[in-house]
Coordinates of C-alpha atoms in Angstrom, one line a residue:
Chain A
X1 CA 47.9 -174.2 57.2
X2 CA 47.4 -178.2 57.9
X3 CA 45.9 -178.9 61.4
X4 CA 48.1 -180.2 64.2
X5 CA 47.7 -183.5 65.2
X6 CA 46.6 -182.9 68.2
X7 CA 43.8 -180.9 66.9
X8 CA 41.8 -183.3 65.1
X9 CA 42.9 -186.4 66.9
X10 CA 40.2 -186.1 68.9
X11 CA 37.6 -186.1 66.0
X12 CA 38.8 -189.4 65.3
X13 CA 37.4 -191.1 68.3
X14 CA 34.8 -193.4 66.4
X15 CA 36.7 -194.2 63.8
X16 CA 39.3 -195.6 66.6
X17 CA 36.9 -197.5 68.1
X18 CA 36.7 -199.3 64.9
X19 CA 40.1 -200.0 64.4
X20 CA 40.6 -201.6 68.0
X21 CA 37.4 -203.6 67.3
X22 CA 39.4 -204.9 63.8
X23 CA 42.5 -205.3 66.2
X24 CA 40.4 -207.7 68.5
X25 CA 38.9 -209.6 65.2
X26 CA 42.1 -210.5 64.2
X27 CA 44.4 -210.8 66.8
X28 CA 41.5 -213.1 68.1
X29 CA 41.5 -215.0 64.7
X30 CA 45.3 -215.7 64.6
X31 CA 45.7 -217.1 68.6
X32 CA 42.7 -219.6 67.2
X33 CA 45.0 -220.4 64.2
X34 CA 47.7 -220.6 66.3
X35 CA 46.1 -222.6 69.0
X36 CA 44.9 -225.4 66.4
X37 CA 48.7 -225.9 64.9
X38 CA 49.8 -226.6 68.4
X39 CA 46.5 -229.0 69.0
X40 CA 46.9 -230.6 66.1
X41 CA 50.7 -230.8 66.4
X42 CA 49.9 -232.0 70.0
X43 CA 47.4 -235.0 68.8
X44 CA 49.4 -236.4 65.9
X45 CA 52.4 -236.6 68.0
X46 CA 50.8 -238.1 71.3
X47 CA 48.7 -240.5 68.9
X48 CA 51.8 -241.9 67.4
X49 CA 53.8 -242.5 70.9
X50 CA 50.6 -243.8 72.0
X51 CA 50.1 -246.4 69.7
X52 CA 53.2 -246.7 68.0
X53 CA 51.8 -247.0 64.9
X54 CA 53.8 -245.5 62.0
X55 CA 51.2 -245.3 59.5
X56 CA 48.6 -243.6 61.6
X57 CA 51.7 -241.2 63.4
X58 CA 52.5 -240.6 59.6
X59 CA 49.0 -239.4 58.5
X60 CA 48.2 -237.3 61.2
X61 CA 51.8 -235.5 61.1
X62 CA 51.1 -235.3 57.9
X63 CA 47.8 -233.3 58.1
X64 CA 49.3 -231.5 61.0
X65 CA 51.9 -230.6 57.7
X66 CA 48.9 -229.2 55.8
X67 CA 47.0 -227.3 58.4
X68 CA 50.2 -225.6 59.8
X69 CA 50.3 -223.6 56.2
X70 CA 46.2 -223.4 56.0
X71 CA 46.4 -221.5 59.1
X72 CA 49.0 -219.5 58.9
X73 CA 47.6 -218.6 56.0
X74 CA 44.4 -217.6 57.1
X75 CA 46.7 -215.3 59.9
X76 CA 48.0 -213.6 57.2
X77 CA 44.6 -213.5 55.4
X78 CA 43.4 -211.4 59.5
X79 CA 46.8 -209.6 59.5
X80 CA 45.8 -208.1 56.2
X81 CA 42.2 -207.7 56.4
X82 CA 42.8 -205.7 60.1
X83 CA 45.5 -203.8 57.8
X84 CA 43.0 -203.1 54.8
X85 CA 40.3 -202.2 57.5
X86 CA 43.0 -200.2 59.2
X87 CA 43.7 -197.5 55.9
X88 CA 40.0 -197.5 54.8
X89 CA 38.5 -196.5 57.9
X90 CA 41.3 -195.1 60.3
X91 CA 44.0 -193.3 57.8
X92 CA 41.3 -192.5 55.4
X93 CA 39.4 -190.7 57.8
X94 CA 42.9 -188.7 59.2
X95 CA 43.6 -187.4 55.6
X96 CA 40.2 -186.7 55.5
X97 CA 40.2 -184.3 58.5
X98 CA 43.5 -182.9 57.5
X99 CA 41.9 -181.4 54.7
X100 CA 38.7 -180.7 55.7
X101 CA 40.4 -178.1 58.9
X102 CA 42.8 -176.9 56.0
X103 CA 43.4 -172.8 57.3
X104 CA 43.4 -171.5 54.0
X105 CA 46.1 -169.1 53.2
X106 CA 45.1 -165.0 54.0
X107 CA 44.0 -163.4 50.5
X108 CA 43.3 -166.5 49.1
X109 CA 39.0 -167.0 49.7
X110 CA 38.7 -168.9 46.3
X111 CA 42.0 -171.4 47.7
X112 CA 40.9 -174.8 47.6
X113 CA 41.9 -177.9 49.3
X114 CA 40.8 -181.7 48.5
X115 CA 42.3 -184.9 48.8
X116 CA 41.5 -188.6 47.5
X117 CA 42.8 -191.5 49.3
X118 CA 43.2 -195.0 47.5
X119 CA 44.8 -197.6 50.3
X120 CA 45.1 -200.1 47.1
X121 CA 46.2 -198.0 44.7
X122 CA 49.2 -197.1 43.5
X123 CA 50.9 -194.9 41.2
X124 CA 50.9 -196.3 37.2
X125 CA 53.7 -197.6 35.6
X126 CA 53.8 -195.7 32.4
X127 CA 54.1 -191.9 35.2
X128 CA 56.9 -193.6 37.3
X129 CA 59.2 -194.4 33.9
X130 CA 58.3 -190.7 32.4
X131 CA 60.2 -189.1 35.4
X132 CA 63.3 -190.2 33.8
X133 CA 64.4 -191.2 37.2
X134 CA 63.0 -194.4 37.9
X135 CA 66.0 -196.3 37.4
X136 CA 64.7 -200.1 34.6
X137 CA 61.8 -201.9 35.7
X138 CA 59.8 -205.0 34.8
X139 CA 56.9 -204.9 37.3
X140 CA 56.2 -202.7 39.9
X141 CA 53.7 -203.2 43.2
X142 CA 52.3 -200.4 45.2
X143 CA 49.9 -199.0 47.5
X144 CA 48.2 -195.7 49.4
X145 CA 47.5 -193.7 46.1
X146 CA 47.2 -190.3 47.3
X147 CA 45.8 -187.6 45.1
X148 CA 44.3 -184.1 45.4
X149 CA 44.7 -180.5 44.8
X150 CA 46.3 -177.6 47.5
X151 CA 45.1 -174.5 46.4
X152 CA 46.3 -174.2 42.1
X153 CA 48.4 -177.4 42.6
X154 CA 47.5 -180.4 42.1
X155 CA 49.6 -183.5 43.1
X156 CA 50.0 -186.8 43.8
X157 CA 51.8 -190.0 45.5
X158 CA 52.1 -193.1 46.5
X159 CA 54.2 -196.1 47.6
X160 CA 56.1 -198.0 44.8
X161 CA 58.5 -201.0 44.3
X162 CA 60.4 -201.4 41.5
X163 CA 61.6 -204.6 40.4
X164 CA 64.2 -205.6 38.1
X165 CA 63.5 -209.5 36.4
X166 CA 67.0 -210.8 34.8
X167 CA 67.4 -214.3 33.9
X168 CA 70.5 -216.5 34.5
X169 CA 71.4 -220.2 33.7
X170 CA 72.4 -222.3 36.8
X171 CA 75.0 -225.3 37.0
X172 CA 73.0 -227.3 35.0
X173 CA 72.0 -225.0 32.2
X174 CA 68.5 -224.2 33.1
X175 CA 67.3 -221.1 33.0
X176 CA 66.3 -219.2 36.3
X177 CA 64.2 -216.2 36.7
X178 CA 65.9 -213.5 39.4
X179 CA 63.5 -210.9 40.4
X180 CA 65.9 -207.6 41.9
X181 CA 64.2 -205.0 44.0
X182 CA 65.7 -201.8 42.2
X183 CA 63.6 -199.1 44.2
X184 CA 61.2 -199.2 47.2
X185 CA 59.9 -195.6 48.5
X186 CA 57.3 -193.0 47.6
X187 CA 57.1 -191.5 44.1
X188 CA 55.6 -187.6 44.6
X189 CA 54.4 -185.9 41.4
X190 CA 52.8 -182.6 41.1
X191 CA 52.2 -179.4 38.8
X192 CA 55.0 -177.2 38.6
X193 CA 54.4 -174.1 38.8
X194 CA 56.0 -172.6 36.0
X195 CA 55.7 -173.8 31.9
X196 CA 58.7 -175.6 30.5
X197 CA 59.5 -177.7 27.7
X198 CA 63.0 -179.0 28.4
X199 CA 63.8 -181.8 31.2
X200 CA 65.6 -181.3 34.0
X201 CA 67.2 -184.1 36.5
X202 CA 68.3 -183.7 39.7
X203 CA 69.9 -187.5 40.3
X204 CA 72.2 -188.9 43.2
X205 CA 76.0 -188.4 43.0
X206 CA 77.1 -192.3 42.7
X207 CA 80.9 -193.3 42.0
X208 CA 79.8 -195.4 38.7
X209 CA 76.4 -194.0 37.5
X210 CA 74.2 -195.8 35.1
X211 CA 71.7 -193.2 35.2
X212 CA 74.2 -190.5 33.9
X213 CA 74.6 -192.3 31.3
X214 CA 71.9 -193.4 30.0
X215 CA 70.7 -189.9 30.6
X216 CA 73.4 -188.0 28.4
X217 CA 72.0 -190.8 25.4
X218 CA 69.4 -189.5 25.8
X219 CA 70.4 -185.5 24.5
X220 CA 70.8 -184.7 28.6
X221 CA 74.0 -182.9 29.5
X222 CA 75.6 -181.7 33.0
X223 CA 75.3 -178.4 34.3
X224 CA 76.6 -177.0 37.6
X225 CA 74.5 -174.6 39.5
X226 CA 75.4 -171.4 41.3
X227 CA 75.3 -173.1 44.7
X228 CA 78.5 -175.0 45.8
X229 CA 76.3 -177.6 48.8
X230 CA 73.4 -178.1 46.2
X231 CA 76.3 -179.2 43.5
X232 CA 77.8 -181.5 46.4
X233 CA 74.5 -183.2 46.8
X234 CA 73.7 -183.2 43.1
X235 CA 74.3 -184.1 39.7
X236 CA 72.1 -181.6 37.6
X237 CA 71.3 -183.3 34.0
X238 CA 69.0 -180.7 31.5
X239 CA 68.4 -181.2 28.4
X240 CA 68.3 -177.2 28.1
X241 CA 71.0 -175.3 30.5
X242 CA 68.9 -171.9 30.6
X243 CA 65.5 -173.5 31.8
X244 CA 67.0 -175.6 33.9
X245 CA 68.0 -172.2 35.6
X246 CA 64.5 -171.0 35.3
X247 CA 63.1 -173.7 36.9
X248 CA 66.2 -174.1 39.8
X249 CA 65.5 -170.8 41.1
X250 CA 67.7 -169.8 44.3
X251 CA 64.9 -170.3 46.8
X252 CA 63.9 -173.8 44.9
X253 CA 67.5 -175.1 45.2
X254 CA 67.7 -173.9 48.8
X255 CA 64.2 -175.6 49.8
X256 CA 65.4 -178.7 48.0
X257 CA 68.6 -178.9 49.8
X258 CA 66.4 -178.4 52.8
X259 CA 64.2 -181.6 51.8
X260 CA 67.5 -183.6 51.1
X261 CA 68.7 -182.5 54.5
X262 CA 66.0 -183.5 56.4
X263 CA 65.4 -187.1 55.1
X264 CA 67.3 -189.9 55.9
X265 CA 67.5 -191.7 52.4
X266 CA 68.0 -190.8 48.9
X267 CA 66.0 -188.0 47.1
X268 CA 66.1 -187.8 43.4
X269 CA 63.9 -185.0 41.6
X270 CA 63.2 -184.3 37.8
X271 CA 61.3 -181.5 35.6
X272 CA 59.3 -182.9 32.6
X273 CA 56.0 -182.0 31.1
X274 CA 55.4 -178.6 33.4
X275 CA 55.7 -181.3 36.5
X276 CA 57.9 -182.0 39.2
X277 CA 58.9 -185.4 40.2
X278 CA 60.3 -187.0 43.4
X279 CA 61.5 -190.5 44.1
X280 CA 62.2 -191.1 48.1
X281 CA 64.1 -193.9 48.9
X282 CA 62.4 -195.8 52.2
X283 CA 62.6 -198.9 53.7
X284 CA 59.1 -198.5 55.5
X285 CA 55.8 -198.7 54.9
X286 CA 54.5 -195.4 55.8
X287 CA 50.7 -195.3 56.2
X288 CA 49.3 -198.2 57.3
X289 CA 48.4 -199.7 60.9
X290 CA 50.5 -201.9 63.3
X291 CA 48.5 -204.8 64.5
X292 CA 50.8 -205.6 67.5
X293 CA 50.9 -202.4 68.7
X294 CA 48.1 -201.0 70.7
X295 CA 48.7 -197.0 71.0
X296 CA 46.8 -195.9 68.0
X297 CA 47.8 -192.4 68.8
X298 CA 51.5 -193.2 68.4
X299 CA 51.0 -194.8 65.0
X300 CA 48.7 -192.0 63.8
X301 CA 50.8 -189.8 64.7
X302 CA 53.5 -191.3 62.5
X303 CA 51.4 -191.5 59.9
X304 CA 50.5 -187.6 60.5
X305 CA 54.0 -186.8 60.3
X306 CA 54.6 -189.3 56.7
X307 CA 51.8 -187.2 55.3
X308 CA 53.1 -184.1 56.7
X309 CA 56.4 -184.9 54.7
X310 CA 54.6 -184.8 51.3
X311 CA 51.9 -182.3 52.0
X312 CA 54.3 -180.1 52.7
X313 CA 55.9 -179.7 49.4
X314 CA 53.3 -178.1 47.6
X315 CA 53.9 -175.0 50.2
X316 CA 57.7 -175.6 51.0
X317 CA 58.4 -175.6 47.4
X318 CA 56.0 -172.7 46.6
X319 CA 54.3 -174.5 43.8
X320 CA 51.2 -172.3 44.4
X321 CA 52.7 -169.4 44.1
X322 CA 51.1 -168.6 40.2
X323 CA 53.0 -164.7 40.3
X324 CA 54.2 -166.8 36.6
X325 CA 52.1 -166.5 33.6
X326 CA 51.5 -170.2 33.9
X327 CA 47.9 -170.9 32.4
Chain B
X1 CA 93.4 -211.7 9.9
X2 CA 93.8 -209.1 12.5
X3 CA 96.3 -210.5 14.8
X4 CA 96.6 -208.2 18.3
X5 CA 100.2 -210.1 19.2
X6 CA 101.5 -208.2 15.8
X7 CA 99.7 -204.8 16.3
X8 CA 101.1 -204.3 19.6
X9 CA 104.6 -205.4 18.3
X10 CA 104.4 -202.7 15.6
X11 CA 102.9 -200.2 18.5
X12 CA 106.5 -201.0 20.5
X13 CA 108.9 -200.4 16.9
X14 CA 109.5 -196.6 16.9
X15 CA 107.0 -195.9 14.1
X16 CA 104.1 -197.8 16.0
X17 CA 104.8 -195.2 19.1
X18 CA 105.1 -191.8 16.4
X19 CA 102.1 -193.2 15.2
X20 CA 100.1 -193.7 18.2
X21 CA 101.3 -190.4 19.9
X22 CA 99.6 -189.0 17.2
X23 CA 96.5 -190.6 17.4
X24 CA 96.2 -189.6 21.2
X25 CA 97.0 -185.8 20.4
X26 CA 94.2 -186.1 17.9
X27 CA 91.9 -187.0 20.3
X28 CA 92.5 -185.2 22.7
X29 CA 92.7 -182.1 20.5
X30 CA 89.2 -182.8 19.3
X31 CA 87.9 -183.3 22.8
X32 CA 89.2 -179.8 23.7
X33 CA 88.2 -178.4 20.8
X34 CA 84.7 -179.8 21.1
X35 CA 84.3 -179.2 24.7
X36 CA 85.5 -175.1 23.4
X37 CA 82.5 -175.3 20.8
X38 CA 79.9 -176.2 23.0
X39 CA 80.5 -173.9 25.8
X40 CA 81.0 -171.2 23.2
X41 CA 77.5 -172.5 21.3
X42 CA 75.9 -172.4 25.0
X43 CA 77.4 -169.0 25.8
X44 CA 75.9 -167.6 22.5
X45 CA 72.4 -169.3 22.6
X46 CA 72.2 -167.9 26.1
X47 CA 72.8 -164.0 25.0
X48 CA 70.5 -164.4 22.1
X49 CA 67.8 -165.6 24.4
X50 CA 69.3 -162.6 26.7
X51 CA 68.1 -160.6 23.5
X52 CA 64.9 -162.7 22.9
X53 CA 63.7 -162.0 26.5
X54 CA 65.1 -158.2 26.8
X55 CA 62.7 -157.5 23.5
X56 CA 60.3 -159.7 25.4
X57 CA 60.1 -157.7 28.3
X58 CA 60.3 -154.1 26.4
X59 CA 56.9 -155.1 25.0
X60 CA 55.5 -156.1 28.5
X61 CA 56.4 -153.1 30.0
X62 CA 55.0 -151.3 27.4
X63 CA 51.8 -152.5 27.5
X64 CA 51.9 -152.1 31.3
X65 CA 52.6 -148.4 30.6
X66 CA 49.4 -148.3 27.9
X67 CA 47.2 -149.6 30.6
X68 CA 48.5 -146.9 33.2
X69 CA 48.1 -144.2 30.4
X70 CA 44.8 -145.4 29.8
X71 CA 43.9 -144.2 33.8
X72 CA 45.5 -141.2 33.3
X73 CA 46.6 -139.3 29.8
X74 CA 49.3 -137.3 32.5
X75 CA 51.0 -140.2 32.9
X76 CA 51.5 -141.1 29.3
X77 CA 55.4 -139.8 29.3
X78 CA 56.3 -143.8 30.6
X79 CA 54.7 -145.0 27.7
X80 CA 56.0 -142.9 25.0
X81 CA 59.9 -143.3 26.3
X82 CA 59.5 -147.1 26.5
X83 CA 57.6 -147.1 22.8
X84 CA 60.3 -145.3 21.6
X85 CA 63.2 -147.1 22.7
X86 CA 61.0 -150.5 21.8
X87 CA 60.9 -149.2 18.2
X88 CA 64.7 -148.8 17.9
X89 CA 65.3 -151.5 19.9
X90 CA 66.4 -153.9 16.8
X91 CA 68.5 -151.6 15.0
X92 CA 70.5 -151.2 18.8
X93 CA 74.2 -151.9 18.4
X94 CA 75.0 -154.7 21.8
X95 CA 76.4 -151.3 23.9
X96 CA 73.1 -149.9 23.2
X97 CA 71.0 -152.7 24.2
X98 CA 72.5 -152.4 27.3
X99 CA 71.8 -148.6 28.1
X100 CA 68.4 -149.0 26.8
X101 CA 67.8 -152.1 29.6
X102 CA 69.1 -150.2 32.0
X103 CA 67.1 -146.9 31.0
X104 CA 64.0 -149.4 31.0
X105 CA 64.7 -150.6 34.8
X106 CA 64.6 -146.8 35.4
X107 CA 61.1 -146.6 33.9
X108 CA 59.6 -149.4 35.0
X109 CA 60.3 -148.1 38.6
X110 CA 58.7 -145.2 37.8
X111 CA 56.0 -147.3 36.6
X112 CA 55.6 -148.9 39.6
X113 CA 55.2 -145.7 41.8
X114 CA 52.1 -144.9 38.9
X115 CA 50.8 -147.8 39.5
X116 CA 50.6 -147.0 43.2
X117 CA 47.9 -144.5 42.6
X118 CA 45.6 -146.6 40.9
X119 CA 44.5 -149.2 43.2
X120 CA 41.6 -150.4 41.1
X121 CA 44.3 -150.2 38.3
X122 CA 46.4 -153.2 40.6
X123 CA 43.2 -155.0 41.3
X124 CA 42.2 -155.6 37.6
X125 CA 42.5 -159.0 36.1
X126 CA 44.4 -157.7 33.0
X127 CA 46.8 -155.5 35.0
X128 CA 47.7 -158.7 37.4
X129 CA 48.3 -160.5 34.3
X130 CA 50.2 -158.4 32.2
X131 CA 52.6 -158.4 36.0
X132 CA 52.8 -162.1 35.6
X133 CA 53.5 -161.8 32.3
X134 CA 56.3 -159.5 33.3
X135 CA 57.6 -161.2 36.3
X136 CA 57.7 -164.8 34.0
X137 CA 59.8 -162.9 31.5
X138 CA 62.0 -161.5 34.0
X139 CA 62.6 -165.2 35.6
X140 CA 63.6 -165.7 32.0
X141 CA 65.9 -163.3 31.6
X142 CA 67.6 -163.5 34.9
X143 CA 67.9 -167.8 34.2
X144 CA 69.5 -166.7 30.6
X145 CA 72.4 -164.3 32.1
X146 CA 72.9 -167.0 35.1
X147 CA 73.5 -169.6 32.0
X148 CA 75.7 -167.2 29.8
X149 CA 77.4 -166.4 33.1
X150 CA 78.1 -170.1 34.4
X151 CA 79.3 -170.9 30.7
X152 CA 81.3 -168.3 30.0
X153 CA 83.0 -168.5 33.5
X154 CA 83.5 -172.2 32.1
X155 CA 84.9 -171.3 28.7
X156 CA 87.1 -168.6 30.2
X157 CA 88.7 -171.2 32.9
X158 CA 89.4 -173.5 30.0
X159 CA 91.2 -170.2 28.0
X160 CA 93.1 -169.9 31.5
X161 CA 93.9 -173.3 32.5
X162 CA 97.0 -175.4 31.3
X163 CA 96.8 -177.1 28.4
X164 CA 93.3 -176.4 27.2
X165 CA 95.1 -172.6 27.2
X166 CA 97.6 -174.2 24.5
X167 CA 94.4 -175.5 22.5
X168 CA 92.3 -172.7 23.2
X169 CA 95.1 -170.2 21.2
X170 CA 95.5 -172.5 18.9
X171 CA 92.1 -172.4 17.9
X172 CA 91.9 -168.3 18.3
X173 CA 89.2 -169.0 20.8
X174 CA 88.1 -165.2 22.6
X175 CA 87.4 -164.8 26.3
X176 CA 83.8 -164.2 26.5
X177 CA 82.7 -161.0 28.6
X178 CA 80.8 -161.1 31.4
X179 CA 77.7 -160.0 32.8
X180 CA 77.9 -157.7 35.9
X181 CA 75.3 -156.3 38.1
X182 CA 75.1 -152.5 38.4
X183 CA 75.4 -151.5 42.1
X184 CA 72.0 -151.1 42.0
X185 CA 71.0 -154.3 40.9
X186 CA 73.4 -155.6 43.6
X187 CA 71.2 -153.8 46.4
X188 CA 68.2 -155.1 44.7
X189 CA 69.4 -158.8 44.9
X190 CA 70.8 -158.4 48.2
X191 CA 67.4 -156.6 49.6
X192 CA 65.5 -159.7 48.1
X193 CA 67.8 -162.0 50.0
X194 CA 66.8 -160.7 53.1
X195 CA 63.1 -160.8 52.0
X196 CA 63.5 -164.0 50.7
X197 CA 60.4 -163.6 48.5
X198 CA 59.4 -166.5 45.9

């Protein structure tokens, strides 16, 4: 269905060009940042064993002070820029030749395929707290909004942090803000296939677990499925025991197990609202380009395979299988 | 005032431990007893919607039979026998529910095999939604029995194990029945295993 990678790597030539260009700019940009801290570092320090005099030694180590954050500031300002550059041009265009070589599926002529990719946008707040498995949040960051439609599905994803903001008194009775980082990953929504009304959660088996909880408050009990590994690897909450059958079909359940097999952190899924909803735990940043590392092929490629991951879904999950009376 | 140093002194006099022995049987009789009612409420909202989606699916199939008569007035038999048993389908005792489901798997086989002659018939926008209409009910109705199943498996473990058993006689609590597949229905499931279709 989705091109290989080596298929439409080449295609990308141009575009690569660019990239090493913006790898040039700024790698250029920070060994001129870095070369003026050590100048400048170099000068004040010479100028005050040279003349031994305190007050000018003091002023120039002083500015040497200043300009050390200026310009590694401005490194950062490059490293980003390259970075921005980098998922515009570079992973913008690879999503865009994904799609564009899409093999639609055999009896499907009308199947349509069409992808929108956002490097600075993210996924809002107000979708990431419906899935009922976001665990509380006070602000959330994010990046590489992903959105689009794979034949009658339409999805989308993004990176997301969630952070936790608590406040706590030190020794001397002042109150400090603590900012917690509760969830970094990639929150995948798309259309389910099938109508429901009732919510279903598919959440992490933990020792102590909040969510549980705060879960059965909310009118969510715990059901056990027919399948003994899928009840090992989760705790199935529903808020209605016969849908949440309906919508946990055999294959589903197998294919999800399959998903939760394959990935190295933790994968919690719910069922509102006719949707499904995913929240991958990762540590990594998954689409972006490496500045100090020259083999763009390798990176893409990476980047290919992160996209891959999610793309995938929408098929592996058969959410475009419409044989349901779904409108 | 409340004073805990005096409550747990009365809890320790013989009295305080009668009294507190009761309290725990209490609770945990009306934890039993609850945990009885819901599995039992569950197990019976799941064969009403059993019913809901069995009527459900007696009016699909009869419409699917309409539009196959509609090709071809020789085929009408299908139709009539489903419009039959769909008209006496509410005054059905449970047993006869059962027979008539099974008598309707029978026809909508022999639907199917119609159907087969009419390929303009399986092309036609209707038709292909009247078969999603089917297959969505069928999802329905095969999610419904796996819930009754899975809760009254539940409610008949807690009838079996020690002490809910104790409880569960107490309370004249019934074992629920079952559902079990016919041996054809067993092939079916089996064949679509090693299909693996949707």
């Amino acid at each position: 269905m989705f091109p290989s990678f080596e298929s439409i790597y080449p295609n990308l030539g141009p575009v690569l060009e660019v990239a090493q260009e913006a790898r040039a700019e700024a790698k250029r940009k920070i060994t001129r940042n870095i070369m003026i801290i050590l100048i400048m570092w170099a000068v004040s320090v010479g100028v005050m064993f040279i003349t031994q005099n305190s007050s000018i030694g003091g002023t120039l180590i002083f500015i040497a002070f200043l300009s050390t954050f200026l310009f590694i500031g401005l490194s950062v300002r490059a490293a980003k820029e390259f970075r921005s550059t980098y998922s515009h041009k570079i992973v913008g265009a690879l999503v865009t030749a994904m799609f564009e070589n899409i093999e639609a599926p055999e009896n499907e002529p009308e199947y349509e395929a069409s992808v929108k990719f956002i490097p600075n946008k993210r996924i809002g707040a107000s979708r990431v707290s419906t899935s009922g498995i976001a665990p509380r949040f006070d602000k959330i960051k994010g990046e590489d909004y992903i959105s689009g439609r794979l034949g009658a599905t339409t999805f989308e994803f993004s990176e997301i942090e969630l952070i936790d903001i608590d406040y706590k008194k030190d020794n001397n009775g002042n109150r400090k803000k603590v900012e917690k980082r509760v969830f970094k990953g990639i929150m995948f929504i798309a259309d389910f296939h099938k109508d429901f009304d009732g919510e279903t959660y598919l959440i992490d088996k933990k020792f102590f677990d909040s969510e549980r909880f705060l879960l059965k408050f909310q009118g969510a009990f715990e059901i056990e499925m027919e399948d003994i590994a899928f009840n090992k690897a989760f705790r199935t909450m529903t808020t209605d025991d016969i849908e949440a059958r309906y919508v946990l079909s055999s294959n589903l359940m197998e294919r999800i197990m399959e998903f939760e097999n394959q990935s190295k952190d933790e994968v919690e899924l719910s069922f509102k609202n006719s949707k499904m909803f995913i929240m991958h735990k990762s540590r990594k940043n998954h689409f972006e380009g490496k500045l100090f590392e020259n083999n763009d092929e390798e990176t893409l490629k990476q980047i290919y395979t992160d996209f891959r991951t999610y793309f995938d879904i929408v098929e592996e999950f058969r959410l475009n299988r419409r044989i349901w009376s779904k409108s | 005032m409340f004073k805990i140093d005096s409550f747990l002194a009365f809890l320790l006099t013989p009295t305080g431990l009668i009294l507190a022995g009761i309290v725990i049987i209490i609770i945990i009789f009306m934890t039993i007893y609850n945990r009885f009612v819901a599995l039992r409420n569950r197990t019976r909202q799941a064969f009403r919607s059993i019913d809901t989606y069995l009527e459900q699916r007696f009016d699909a199939l009869t419409k699917l039979a309409d539009a196959v008569a509609s090709h071809n007035e020789h085929e009408r038999s299908t139709y009539t026998e489903l419009a039959a048993i769909r008209s006496n389908y509410k005054n059905m005792t449970d047993d006869e529910k059962v027979a008539a489901s099974n008598e309707a798997e029978d026809l909508k086989a022999r639907l199917n095999v119609q159907v087969e002659n009419y390929p303009e018939l399986k092309a036609d926008g209707l038709y292909l939604n009247m078969m999603k209409t089917t297959t969505d009910i069928e999802e329905k109705l095969s999610a419904s029995r796996r819930s009754y199943n899975a809760n009254a498996y539940k409610f008949n473990t807690m009838l079996d194990s020690f002490p809910t058993n104790i409880f569960g006689k107490m309370m004249n609590f019934k074992k629920a029945e079952m559902f079990r597949a016919t041996e054809e229905k067993r092939e079916d499931i089996d064949l679509r295993a090693r299909l693996r279709g949707m």
